[in-house]
GROMACS .gro file of C-alpha atoms in nm:
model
  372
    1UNK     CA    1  16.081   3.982   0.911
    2UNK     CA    2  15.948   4.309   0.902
    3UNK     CA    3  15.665   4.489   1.022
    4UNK     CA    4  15.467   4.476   0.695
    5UNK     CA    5  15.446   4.123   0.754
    6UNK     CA    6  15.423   4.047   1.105
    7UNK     CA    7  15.206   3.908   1.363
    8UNK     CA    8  14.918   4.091   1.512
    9UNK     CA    9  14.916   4.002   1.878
   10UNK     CA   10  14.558   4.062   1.994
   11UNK     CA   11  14.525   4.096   2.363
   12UNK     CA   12  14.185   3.949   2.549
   13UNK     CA   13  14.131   4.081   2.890
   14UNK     CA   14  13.845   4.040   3.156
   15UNK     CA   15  13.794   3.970   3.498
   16UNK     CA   16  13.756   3.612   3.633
   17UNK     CA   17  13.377   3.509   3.575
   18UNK     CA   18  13.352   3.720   3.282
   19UNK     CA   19  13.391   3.436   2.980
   20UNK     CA   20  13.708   3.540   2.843
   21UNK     CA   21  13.856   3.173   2.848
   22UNK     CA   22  13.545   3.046   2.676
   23UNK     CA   23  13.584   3.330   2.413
   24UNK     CA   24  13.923   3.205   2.338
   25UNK     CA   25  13.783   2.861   2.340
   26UNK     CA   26  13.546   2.972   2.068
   27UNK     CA   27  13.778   3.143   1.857
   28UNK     CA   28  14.039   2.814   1.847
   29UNK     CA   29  13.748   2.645   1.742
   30UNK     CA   30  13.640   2.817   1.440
   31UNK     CA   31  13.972   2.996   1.379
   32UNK     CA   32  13.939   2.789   1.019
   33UNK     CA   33  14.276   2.743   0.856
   34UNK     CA   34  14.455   2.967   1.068
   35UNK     CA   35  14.743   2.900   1.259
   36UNK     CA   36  14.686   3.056   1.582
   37UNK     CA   37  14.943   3.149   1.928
   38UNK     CA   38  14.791   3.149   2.257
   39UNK     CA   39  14.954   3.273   2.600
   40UNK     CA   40  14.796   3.209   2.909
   41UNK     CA   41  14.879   3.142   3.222
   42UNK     CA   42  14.746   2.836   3.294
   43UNK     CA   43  14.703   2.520   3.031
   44UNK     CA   44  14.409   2.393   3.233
   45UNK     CA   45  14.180   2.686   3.149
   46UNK     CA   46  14.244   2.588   2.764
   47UNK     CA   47  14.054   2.269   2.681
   48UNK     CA   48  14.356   2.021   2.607
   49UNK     CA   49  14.299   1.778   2.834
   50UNK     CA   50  13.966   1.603   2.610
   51UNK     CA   51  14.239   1.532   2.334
   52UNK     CA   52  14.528   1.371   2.250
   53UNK     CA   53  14.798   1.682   2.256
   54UNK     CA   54  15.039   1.652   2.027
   55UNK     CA   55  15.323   1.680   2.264
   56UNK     CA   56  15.558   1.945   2.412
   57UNK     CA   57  15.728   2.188   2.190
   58UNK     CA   58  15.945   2.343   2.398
   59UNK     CA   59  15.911   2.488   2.767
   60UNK     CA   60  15.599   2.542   2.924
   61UNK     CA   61  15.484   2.534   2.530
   62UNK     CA   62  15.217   2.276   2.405
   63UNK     CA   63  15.104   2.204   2.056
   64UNK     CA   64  14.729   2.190   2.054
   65UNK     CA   65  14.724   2.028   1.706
   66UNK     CA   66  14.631   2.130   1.383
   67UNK     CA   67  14.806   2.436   1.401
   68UNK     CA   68  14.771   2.534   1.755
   69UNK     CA   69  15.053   2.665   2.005
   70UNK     CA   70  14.992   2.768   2.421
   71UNK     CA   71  15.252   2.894   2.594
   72UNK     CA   72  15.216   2.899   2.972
   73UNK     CA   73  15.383   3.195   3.107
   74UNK     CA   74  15.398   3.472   3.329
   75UNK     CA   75  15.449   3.859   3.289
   76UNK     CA   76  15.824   3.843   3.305
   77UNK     CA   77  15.835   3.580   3.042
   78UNK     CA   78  15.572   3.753   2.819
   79UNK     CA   79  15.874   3.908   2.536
   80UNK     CA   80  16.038   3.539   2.527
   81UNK     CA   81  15.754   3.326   2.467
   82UNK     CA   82  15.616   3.608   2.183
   83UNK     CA   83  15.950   3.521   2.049
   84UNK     CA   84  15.931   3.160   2.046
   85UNK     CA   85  15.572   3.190   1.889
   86UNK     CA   86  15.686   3.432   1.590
   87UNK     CA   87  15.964   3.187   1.478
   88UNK     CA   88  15.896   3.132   1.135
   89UNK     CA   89  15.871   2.724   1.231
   90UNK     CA   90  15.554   2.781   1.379
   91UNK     CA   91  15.424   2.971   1.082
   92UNK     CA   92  15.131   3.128   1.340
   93UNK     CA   93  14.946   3.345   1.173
   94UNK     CA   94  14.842   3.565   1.466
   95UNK     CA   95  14.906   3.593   1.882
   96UNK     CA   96  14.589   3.623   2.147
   97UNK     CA   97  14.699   3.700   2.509
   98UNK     CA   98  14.456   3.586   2.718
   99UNK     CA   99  14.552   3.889   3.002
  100UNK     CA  100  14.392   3.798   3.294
  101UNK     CA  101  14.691   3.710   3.574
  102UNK     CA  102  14.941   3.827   3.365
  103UNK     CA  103  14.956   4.212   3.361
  104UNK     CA  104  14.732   4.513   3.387
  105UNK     CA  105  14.537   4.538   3.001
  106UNK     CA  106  14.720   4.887   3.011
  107UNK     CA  107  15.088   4.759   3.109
  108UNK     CA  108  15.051   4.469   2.844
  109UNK     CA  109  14.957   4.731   2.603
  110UNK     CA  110  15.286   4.912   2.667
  111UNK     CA  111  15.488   4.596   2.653
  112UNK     CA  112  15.365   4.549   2.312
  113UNK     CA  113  15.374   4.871   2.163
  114UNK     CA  114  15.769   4.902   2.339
  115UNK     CA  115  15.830   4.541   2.188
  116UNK     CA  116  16.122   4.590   1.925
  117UNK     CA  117  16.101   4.276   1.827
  118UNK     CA  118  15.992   4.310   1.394
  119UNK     CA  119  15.841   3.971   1.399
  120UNK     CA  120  15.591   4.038   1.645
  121UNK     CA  121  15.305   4.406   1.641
  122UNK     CA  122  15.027   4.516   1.861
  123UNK     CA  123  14.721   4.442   1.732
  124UNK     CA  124  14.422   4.612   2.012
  125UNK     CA  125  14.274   4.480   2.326
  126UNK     CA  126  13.962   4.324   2.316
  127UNK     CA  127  13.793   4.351   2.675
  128UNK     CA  128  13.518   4.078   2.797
  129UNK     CA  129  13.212   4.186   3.043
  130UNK     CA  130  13.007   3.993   3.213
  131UNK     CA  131  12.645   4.095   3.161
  132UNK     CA  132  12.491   3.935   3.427
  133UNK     CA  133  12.750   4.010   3.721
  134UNK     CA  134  12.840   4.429   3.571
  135UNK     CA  135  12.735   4.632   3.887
  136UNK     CA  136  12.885   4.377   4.108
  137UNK     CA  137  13.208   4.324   3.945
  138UNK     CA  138  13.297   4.674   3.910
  139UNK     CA  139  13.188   4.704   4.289
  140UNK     CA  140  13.440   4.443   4.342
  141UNK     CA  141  13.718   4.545   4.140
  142UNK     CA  142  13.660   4.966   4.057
  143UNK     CA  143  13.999   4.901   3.793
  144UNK     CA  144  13.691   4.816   3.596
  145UNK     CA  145  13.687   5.158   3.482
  146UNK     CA  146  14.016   5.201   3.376
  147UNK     CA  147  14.050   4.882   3.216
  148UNK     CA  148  13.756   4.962   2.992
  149UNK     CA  149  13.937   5.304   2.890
  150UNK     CA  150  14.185   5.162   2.734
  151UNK     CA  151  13.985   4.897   2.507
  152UNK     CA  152  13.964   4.883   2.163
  153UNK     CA  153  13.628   4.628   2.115
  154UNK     CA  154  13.441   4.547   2.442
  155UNK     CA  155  13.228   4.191   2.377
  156UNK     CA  156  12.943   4.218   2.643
  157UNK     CA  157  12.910   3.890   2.739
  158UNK     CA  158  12.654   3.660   2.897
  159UNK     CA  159  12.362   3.830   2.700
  160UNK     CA  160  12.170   3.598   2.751
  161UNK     CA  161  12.124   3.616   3.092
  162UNK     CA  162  11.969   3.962   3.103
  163UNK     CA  163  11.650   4.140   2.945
  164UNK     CA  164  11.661   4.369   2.680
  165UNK     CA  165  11.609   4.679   2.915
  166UNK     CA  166  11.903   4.565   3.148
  167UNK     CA  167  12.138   4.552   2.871
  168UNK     CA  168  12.021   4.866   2.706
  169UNK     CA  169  12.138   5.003   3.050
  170UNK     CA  170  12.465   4.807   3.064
  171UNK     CA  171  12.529   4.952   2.690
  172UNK     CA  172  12.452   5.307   2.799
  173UNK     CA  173  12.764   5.268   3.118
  174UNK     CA  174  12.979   5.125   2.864
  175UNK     CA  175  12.972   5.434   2.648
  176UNK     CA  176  13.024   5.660   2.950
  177UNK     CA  177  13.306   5.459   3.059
  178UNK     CA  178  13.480   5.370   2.732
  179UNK     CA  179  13.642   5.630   2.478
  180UNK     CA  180  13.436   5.788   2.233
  181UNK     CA  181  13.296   5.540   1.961
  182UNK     CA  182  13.412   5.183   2.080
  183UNK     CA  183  13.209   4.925   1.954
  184UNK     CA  184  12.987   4.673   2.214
  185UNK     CA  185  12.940   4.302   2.055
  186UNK     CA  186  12.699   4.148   2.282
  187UNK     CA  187  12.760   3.750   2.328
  188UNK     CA  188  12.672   3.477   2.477
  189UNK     CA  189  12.861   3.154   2.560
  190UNK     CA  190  13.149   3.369   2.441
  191UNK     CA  191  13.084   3.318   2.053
  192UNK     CA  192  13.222   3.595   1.885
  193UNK     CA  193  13.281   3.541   1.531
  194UNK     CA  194  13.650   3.546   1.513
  195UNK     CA  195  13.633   3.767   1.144
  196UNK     CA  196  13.580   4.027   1.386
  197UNK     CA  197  13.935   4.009   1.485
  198UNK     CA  198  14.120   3.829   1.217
  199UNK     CA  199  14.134   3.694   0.895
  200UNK     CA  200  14.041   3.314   0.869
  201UNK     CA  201  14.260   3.099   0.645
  202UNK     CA  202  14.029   2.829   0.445
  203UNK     CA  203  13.988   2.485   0.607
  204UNK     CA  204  14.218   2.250   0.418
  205UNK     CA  205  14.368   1.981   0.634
  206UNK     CA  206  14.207   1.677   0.675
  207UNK     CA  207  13.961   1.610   0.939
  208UNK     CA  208  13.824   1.325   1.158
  209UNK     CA  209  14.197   1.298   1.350
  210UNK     CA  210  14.084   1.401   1.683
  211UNK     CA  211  14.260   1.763   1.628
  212UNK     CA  212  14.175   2.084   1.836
  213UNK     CA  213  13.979   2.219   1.602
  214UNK     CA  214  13.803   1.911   1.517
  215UNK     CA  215  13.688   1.851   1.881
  216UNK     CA  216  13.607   2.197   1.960
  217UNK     CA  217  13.379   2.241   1.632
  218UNK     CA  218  13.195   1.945   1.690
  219UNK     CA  219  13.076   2.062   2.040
  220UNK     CA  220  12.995   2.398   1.905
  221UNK     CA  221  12.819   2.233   1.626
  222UNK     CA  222  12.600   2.070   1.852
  223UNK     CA  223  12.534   2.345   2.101
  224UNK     CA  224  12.421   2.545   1.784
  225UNK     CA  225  12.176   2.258   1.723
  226UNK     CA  226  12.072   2.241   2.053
  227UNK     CA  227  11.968   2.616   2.081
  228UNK     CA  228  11.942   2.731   1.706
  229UNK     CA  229  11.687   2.561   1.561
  230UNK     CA  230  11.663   2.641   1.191
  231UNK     CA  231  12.049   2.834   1.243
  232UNK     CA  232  11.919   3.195   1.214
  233UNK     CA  233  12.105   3.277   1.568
  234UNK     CA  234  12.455   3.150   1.446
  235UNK     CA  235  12.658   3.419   1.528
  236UNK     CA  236  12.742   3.497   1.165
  237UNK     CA  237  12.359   3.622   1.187
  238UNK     CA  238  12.458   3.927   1.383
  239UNK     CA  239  12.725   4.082   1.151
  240UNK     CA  240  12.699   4.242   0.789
  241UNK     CA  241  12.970   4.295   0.585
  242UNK     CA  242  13.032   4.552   0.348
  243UNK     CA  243  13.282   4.561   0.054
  244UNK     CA  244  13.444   4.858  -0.126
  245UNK     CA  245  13.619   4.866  -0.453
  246UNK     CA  246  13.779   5.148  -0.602
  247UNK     CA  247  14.036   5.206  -0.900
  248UNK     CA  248  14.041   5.587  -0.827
  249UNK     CA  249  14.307   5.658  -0.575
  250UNK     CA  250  14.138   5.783  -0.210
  251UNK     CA  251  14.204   6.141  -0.112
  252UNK     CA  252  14.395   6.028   0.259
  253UNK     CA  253  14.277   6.337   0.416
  254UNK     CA  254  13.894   6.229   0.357
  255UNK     CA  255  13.967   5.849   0.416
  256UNK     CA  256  14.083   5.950   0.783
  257UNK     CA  257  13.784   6.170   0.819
  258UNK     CA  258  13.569   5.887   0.763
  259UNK     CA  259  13.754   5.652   1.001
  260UNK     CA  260  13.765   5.925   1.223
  261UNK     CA  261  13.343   5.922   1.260
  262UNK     CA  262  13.332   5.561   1.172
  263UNK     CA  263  12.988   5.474   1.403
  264UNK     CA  264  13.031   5.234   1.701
  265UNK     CA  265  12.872   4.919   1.514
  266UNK     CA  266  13.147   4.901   1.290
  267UNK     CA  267  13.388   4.652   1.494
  268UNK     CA  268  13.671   4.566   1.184
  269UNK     CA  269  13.796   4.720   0.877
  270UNK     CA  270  14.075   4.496   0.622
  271UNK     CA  271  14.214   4.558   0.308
  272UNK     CA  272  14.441   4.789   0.115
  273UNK     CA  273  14.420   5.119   0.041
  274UNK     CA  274  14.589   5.322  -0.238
  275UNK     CA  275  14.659   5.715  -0.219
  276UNK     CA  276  14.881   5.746  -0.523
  277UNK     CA  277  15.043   6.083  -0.362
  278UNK     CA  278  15.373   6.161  -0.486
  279UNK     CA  279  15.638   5.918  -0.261
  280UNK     CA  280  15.368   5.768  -0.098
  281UNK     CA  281  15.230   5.531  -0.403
  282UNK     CA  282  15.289   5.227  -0.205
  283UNK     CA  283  14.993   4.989  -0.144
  284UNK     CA  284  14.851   5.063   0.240
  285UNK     CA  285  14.713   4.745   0.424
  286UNK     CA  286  14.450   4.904   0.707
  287UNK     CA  287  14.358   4.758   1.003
  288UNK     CA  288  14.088   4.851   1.233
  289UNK     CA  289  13.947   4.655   1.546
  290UNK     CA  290  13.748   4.850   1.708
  291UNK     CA  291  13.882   5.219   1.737
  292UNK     CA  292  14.217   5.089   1.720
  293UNK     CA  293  14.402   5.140   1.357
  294UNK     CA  294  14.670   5.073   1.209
  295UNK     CA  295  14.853   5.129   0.837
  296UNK     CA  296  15.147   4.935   0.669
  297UNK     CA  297  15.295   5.059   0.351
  298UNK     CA  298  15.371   4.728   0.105
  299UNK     CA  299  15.530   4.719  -0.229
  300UNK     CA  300  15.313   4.655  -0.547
  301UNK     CA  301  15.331   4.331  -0.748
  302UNK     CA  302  15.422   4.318  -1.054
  303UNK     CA  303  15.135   4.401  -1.283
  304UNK     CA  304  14.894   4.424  -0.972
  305UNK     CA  305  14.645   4.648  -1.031
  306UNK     CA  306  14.623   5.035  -0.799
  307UNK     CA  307  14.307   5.011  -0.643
  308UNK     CA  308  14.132   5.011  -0.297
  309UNK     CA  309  13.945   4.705  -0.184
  310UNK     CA  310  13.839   4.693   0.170
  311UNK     CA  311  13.629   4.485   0.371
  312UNK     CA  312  13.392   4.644   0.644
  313UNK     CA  313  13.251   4.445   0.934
  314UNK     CA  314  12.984   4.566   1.152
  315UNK     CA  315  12.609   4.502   1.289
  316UNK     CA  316  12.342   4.804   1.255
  317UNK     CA  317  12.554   4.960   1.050
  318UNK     CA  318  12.390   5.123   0.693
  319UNK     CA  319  12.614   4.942   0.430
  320UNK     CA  320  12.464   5.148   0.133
  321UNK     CA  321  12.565   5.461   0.360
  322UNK     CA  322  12.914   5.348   0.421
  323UNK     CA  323  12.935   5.275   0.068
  324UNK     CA  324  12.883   5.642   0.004
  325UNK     CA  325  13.116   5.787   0.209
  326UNK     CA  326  13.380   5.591   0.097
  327UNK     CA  327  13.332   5.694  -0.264
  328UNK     CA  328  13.352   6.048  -0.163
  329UNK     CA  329  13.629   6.003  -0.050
  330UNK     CA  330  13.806   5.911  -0.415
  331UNK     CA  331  14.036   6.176  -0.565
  332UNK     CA  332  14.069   6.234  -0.918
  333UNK     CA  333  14.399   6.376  -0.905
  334UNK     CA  334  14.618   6.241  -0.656
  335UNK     CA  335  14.925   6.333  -0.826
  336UNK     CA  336  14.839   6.659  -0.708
  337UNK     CA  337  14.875   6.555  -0.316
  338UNK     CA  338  15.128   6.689  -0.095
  339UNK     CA  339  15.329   6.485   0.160
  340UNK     CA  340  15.142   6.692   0.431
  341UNK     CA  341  14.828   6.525   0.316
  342UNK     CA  342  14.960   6.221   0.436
  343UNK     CA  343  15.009   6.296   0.791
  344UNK     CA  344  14.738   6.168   0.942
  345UNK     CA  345  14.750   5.832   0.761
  346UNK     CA  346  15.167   5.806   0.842
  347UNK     CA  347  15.024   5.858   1.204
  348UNK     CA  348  14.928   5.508   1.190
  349UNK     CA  349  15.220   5.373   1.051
  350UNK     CA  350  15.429   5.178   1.276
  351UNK     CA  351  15.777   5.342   1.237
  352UNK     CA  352  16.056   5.092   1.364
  353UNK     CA  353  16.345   5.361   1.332
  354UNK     CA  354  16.140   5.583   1.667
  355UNK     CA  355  16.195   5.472   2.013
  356UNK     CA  356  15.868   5.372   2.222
  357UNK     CA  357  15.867   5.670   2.371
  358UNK     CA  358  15.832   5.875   2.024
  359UNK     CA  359  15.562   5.725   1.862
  360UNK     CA  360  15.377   5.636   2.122
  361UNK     CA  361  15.221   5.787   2.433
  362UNK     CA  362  15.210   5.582   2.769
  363UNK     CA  363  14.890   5.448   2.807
  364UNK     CA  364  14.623   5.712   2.959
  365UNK     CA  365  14.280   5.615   3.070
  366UNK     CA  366  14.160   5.953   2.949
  367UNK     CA  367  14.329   5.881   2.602
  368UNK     CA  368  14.198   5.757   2.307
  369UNK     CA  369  14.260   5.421   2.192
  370UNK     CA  370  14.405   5.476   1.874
  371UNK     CA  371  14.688   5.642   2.021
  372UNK     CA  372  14.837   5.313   2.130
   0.00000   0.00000   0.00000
């Protein structure tokens, strides 16, 4: 396997308290079809033990049903078990690391972007807050900060719990102590709609068979009954998407620029990209969580069409606005390009030939993000 097609390995960090484990919860229970990994330290924080699991995999490794894997493990073990879940048996369809216990966010960031195994890429670090307990937990643990530095999406959980002027407040710290332009999803109960952080495969197996999934949505199904009323605060409610179609090649020096000021409510960007400079004509699968970004050249089908089409994911963001960005940023002539223009896109391009070391920088609280 190569790192085209690979697994994105999506790190979730947070203090204890801050909802992190009911976040993951949340996303194995509307993850739709897809096949989802999950490391953790501890099977008891995962809720397996209201169903019948479907038995033991391998070591320390339970199948959670309907498509489902947890590993158990520690930091030491992290490389093996991300191993074990890429085997093309599984046929997982992407990794989350629930941090907490295992390593500092920033050291697991390293570990990931140092991983040479091609089955297996980095894929951001998403960083839960606790609303209602901020000023005290960073009073309590002041690697708070640092933490927060390195984050590529922060979900400020536990909205509920506060008033509209306290998390105003709370929103205005984060900025200050996050880098530039990294998106805040408020939450509460830990439902973040999991679109924000990968791609959902459509529901096809057959329900009513006690699964994960099946058990997980139908408590979530009636929470959101119990508290929703007519539906209108389903967290789908909060997000807007956006989609952009375009036959005309994209000038890659523009297209950065307009990732590069991409505002903070825009938490995920998917979809393809084509540049159509000379030895660069490949098809270029972007993807964005948060401020972190990533390219990956692919082949073209045969007879598939050159075009752009991506999908743009955000809340308060002016879709008609990003619309018209994007289609300045179309170039009539991209024969004309020169590798150099390409730079700043082949930034973002995994290269598996470079050591760690070389295309990456060690992780820096004063860095940005997309660096990693």
């Amino acid at each position: 396997m190569d790192r085209v097609n690979s697994i994105p390995v999506i790190v979730l960090a947070g203090f204890l308290g801050s909802g992190k484990t009911t976040a993951l919860n949340h996303l194995l229970g509307n993850r739709g079809g897809t096949r989802i990994g999950v490391v953790v330290n501890d099977f008891g924080s995962i809720e397996v033990d209201a169903m019948s699991v479907a038995g033991q995999v391998g070591d320390s490794m339970v199948s959670l049903g309907g498509g489902c894997l947890c590993c158990a493990v520690d930091g030491s073990e992290l490389d093996a078990y991300l191993e074990k879940l890429a085997d093309p048996v599984h046929r997982i369809d992407v990794i989350v690391i629930e941090a907490s216990g295992l390593a500092e966010p920033q050291e697991m960031v390293r570990m990931l972007v140092a991983n040479e195994n091609p089955a297996v890429r980095y894929g951001g670090m998403v960083h839960v807050v606790d609303a209602a307990e901020f000023d005290a937990t960073r009073a309590r643990h002041p690697e708070t900060d640092r933490h927060l530095a390195v984050a590529d999406l922060v979900v400020l959980n536990k909205t509920d719990r506060i008033d509209a002027a306290e998390r105003t407040r709370i929103e205005t710290a984060l900025a200050e102590l996050c880098a530039p332009g990294i998106p805040v999803v408020g939450a509460d109960h830990g439902r973040i709609d999991p679109e924000l952080l990968f791609d959902r495969r459509p529901w096809t197996e057959t329900r009513g068979q006690l699964s994960f999934e099946d058990l997980l949505a139908q408590a979530h199904d009636h929470h959101d009954h119990d508290h929703d009323g007519d539906h209108t605060g389903h967290i789908h409610a909060a997000y807007a998407s956006t989609e952009f179609v375009s036959e005309q090649a994209l000038g890659p020096r523009r297209f950065i620029e307009f990732l590069d000021r991409r505002p903070s409510g825009l938490y995920r960007i998917k979809g393809s990209v084509y540049f159509g400079v000379p030895g660069h004509e490949e098809r270029y699968e972007v993807h964005a969580v948060g401020r972190f970004l990533r390219f990956a050249p692919h082949p073209w089908g045969r007879g598939e069409a050159r075009l752009t089409q991506l999908v743009l994911i955000g809340s308060g963001t002016d879709g008609p606005a990003l619309l018209r960005e994007l289609e300045s940023c179309r170039e009539p002539e991209p024969w004309r390009g020169t590798p150099e223009s390409m730079w700043g896109v082949l930034r973002y391009v995994h290269r598996p030939s470079a050591s760690a070391s070389e295309q990456d920088p060690d992780p820096d609280p004063d860095a940005d993000p997309e660096d990693f």
